[in-house]
Tab-separated table of C-alpha atoms in Angstrom:
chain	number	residue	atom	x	y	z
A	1	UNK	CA	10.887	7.820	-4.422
A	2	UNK	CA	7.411	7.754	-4.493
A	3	UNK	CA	6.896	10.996	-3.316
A	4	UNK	CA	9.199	12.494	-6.152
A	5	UNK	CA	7.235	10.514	-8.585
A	6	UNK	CA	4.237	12.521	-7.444
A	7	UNK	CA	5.886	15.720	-7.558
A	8	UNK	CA	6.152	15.690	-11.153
A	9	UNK	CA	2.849	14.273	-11.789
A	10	UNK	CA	1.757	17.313	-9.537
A	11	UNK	CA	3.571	19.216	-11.702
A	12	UNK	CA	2.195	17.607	-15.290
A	13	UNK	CA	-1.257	17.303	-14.256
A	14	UNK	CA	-1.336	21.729	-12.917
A	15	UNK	CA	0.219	22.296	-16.145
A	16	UNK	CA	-2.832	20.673	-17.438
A	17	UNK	CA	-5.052	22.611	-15.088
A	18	UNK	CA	-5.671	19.259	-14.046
A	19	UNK	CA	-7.659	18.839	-9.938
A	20	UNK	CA	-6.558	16.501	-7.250
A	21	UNK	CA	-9.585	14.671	-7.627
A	22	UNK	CA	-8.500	13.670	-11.159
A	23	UNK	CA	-5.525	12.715	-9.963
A	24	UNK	CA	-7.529	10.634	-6.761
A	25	UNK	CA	-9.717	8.983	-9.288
A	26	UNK	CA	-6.255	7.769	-11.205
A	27	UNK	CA	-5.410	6.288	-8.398
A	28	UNK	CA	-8.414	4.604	-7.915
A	29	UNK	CA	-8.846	3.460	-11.312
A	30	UNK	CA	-5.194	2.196	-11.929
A	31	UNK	CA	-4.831	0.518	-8.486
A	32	UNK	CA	-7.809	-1.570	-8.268
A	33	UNK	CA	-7.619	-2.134	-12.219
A	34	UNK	CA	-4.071	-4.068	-11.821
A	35	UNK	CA	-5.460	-5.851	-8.486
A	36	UNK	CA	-8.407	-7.247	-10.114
A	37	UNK	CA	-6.114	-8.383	-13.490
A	38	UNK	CA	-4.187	-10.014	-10.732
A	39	UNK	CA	-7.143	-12.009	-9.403
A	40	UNK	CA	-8.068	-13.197	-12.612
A	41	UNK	CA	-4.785	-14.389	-13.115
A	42	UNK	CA	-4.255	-15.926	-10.225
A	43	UNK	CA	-5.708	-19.692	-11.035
A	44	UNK	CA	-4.178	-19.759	-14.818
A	45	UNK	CA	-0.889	-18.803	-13.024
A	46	UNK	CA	-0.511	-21.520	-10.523
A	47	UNK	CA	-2.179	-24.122	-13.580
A	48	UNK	CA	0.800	-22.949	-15.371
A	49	UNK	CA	-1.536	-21.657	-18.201
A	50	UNK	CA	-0.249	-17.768	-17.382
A	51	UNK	CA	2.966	-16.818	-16.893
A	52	UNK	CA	3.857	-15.518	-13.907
A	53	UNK	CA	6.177	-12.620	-15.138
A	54	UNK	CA	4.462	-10.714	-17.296
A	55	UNK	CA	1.151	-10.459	-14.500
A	56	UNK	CA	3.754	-9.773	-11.713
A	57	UNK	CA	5.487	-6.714	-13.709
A	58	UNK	CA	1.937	-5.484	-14.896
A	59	UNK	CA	0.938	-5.608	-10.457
A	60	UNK	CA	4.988	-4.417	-9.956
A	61	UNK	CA	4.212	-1.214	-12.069
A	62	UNK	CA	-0.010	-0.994	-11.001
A	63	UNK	CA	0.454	-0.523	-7.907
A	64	UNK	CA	3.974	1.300	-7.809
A	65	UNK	CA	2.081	4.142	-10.212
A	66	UNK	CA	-1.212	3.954	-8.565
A	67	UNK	CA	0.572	5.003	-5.148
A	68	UNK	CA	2.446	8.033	-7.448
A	69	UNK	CA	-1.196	9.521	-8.159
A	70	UNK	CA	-2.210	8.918	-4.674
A	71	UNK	CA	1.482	10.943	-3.417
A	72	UNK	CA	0.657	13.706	-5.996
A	73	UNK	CA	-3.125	14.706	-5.147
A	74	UNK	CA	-2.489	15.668	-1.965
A	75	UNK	CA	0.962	17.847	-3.149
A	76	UNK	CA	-0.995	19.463	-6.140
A	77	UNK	CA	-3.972	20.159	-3.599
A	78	UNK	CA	-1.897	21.884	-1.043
A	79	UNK	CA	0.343	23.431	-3.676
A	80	UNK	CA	-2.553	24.681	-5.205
A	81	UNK	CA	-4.848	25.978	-2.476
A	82	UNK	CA	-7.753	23.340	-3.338
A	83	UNK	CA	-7.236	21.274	-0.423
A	84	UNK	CA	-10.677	20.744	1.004
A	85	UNK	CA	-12.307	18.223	4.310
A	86	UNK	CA	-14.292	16.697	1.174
A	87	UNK	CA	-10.687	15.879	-1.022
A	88	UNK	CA	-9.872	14.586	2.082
A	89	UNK	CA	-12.236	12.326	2.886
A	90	UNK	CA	-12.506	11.090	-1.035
A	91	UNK	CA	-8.656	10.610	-1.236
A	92	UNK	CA	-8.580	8.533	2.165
A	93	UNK	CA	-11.843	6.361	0.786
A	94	UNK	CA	-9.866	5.572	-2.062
A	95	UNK	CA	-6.825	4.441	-0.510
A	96	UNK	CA	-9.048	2.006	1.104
A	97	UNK	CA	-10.316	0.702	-1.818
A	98	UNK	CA	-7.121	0.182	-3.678
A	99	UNK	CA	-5.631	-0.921	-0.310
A	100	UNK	CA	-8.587	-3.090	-0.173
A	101	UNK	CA	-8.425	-4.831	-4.266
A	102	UNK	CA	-4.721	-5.121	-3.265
A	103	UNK	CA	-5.281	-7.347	-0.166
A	104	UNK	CA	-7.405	-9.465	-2.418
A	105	UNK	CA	-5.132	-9.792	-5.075
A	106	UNK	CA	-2.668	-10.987	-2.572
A	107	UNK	CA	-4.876	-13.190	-0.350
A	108	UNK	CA	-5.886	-14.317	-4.315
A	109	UNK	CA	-2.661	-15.594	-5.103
A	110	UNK	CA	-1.727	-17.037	-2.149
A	111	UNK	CA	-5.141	-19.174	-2.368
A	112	UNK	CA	-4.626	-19.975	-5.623
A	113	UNK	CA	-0.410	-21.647	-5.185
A	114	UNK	CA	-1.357	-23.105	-1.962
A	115	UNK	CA	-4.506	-24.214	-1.678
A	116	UNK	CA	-4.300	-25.674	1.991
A	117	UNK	CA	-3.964	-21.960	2.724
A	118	UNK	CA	-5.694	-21.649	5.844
A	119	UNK	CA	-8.578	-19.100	5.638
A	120	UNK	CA	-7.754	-17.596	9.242
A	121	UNK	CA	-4.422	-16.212	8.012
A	122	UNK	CA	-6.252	-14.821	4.668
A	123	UNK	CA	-8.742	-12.826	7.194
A	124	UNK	CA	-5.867	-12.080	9.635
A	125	UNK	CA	-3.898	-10.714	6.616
A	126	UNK	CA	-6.599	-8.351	4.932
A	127	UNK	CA	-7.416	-7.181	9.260
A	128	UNK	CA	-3.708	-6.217	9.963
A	129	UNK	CA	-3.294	-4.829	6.672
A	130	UNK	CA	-4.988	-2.205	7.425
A	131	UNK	CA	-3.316	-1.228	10.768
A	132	UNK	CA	-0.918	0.963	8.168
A	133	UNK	CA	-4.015	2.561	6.575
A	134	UNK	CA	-5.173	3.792	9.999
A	135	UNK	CA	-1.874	4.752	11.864
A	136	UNK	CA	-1.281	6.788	8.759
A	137	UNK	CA	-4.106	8.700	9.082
A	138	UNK	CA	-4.111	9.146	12.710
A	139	UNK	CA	-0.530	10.821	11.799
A	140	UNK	CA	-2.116	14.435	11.427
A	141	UNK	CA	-2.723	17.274	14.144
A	142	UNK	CA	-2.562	16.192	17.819
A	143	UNK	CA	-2.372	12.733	17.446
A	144	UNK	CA	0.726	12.250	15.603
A	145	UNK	CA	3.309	10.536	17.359
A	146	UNK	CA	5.447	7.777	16.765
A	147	UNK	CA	6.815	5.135	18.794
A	148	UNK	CA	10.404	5.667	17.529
A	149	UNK	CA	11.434	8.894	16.344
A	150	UNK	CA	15.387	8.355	15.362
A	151	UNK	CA	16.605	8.925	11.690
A	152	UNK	CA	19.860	6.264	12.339
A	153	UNK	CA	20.227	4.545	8.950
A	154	UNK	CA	19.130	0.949	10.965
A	155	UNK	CA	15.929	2.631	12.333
A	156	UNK	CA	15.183	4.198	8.888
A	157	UNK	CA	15.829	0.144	7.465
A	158	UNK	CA	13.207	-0.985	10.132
A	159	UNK	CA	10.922	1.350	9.402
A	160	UNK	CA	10.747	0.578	5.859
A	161	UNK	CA	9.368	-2.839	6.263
A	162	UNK	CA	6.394	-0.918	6.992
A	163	UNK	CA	6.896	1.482	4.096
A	164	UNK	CA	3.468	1.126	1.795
A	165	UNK	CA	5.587	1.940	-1.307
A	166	UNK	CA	8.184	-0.611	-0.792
A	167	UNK	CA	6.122	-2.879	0.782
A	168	UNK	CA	3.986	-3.143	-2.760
A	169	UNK	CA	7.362	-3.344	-4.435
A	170	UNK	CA	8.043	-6.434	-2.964
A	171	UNK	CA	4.647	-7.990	-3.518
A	172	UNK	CA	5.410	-7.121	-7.317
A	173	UNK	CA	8.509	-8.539	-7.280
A	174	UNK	CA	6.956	-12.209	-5.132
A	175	UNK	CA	4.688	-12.057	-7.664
A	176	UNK	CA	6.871	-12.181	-10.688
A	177	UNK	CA	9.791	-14.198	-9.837
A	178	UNK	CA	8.204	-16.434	-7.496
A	179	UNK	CA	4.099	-16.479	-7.344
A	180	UNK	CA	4.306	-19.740	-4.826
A	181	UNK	CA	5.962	-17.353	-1.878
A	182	UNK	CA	2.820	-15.325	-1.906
A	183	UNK	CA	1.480	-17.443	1.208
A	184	UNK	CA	4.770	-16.847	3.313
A	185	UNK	CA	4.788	-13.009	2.004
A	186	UNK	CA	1.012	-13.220	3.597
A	187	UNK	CA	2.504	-14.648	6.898
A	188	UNK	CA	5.140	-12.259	6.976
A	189	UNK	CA	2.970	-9.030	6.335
A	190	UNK	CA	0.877	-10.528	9.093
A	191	UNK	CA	2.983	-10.982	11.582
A	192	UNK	CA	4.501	-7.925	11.002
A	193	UNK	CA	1.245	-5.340	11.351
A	194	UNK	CA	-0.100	-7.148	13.809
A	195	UNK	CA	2.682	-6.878	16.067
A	196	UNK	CA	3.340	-3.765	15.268
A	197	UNK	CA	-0.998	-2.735	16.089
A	198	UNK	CA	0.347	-4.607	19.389
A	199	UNK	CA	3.222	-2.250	20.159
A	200	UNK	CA	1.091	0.749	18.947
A	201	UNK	CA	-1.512	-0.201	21.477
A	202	UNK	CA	0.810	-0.675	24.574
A	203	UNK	CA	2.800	2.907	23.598
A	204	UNK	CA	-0.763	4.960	23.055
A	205	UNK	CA	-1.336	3.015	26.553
A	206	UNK	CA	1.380	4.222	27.905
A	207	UNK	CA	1.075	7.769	26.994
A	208	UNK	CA	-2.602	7.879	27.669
A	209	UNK	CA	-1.135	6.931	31.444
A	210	UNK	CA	1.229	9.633	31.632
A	211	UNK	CA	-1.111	12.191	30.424
């Protein structure tokens, strides 16, 4: 979905002889804008000053659009023959900053509802996190692989619990219907990447053995 999102920014912004970069920077902009409204919000929300709805639809939308502009650089780029190693490199720093507000926002929230929140699961959060940022970009040239390469519908459902774009759906949705799950959606996402950086680490093992 997110993907076909992109496509027609793509489309919009080289009607508008718009570059990727513009479309990078909108990404940027947007995604770390709605993480650090989200932060702010955080303590008035759990007082019961804020409600939770409105903030959770503005971080449901954020993020959801943010990750359009993110799908659509790289399309218009490669569309467009301006793909270059520094549009690259920009694009992937950015993804780690919005990535990065995001975790925040999150570990934010969680803090904020349940403040007995222990700060080892906040760190292990924001560390495993990023275990999607980096497999994704090891998934180019030589290195790609993946541990399980079916396209059965159940497989497909697996894999989607480690889909970035519906993975930030949910976290919009925790966070407007019910703000005080944000610690067990914390736990969850935890457990999750870090088993999964487990498994990756025993199959690249594996391989590297074979090899």
């Amino acid at each position: 979905m997110s993907q076909r999102i992109g496509a027609r920014i793509a489309v919009s912004a080289h009607k508008r002889r718009l570059t990727p970069t513009v479309l990078t920077i909108l990404n940027l902009g947007l995604g770390c804008l709605t993480s650090f409204i989200v932060i702010a919000a955080a303590g008035p929300v759990a007082d019961g000053r804020v409600w939770a709805a409105p903030i959770g639809l503005l971080a449901l939308i954020g993020w959801q659009m943010a990750y359009a502009f993110d799908c659509s650089d790289g399309q218009l780029a490669r569309v467009t023959g301006q793909s270059s190693p520094a549009g690259g490199r920009l694009d992937v720093l950015c993804d780690v900053a919005v990535q990065a507000s995001l975790v925040a926002a999150l570990s934010a929230t969680a803090a904020a509802q349940e403040p007995d929140t222990p700060a080892w699961l906040l760190a292990a959060f924001a560390a495993t996190w990023m275990v999607n940022l980096v497999t994704s970009v090891m998934q180019t040239g030589s290195q790609a692989a993946s541990m399980v390469t079916g396209r059965s519908l159940p497989i497909r459902a697996a894999k989607l619990v480690r889909d970035y774009g519906a993975v930030i759906a949910l976290a919009g949705v925790v966070l407007t219907v019910a703000p005080q799950f944000a610690v067990w959606f914390v736990a969850l996402f935890t457990l999750i990447n870090g088993g999964f950086l487990a498994a990756s680490i025993a199959f690249a093992g594996r391989e590297s053995l074979k090899a």
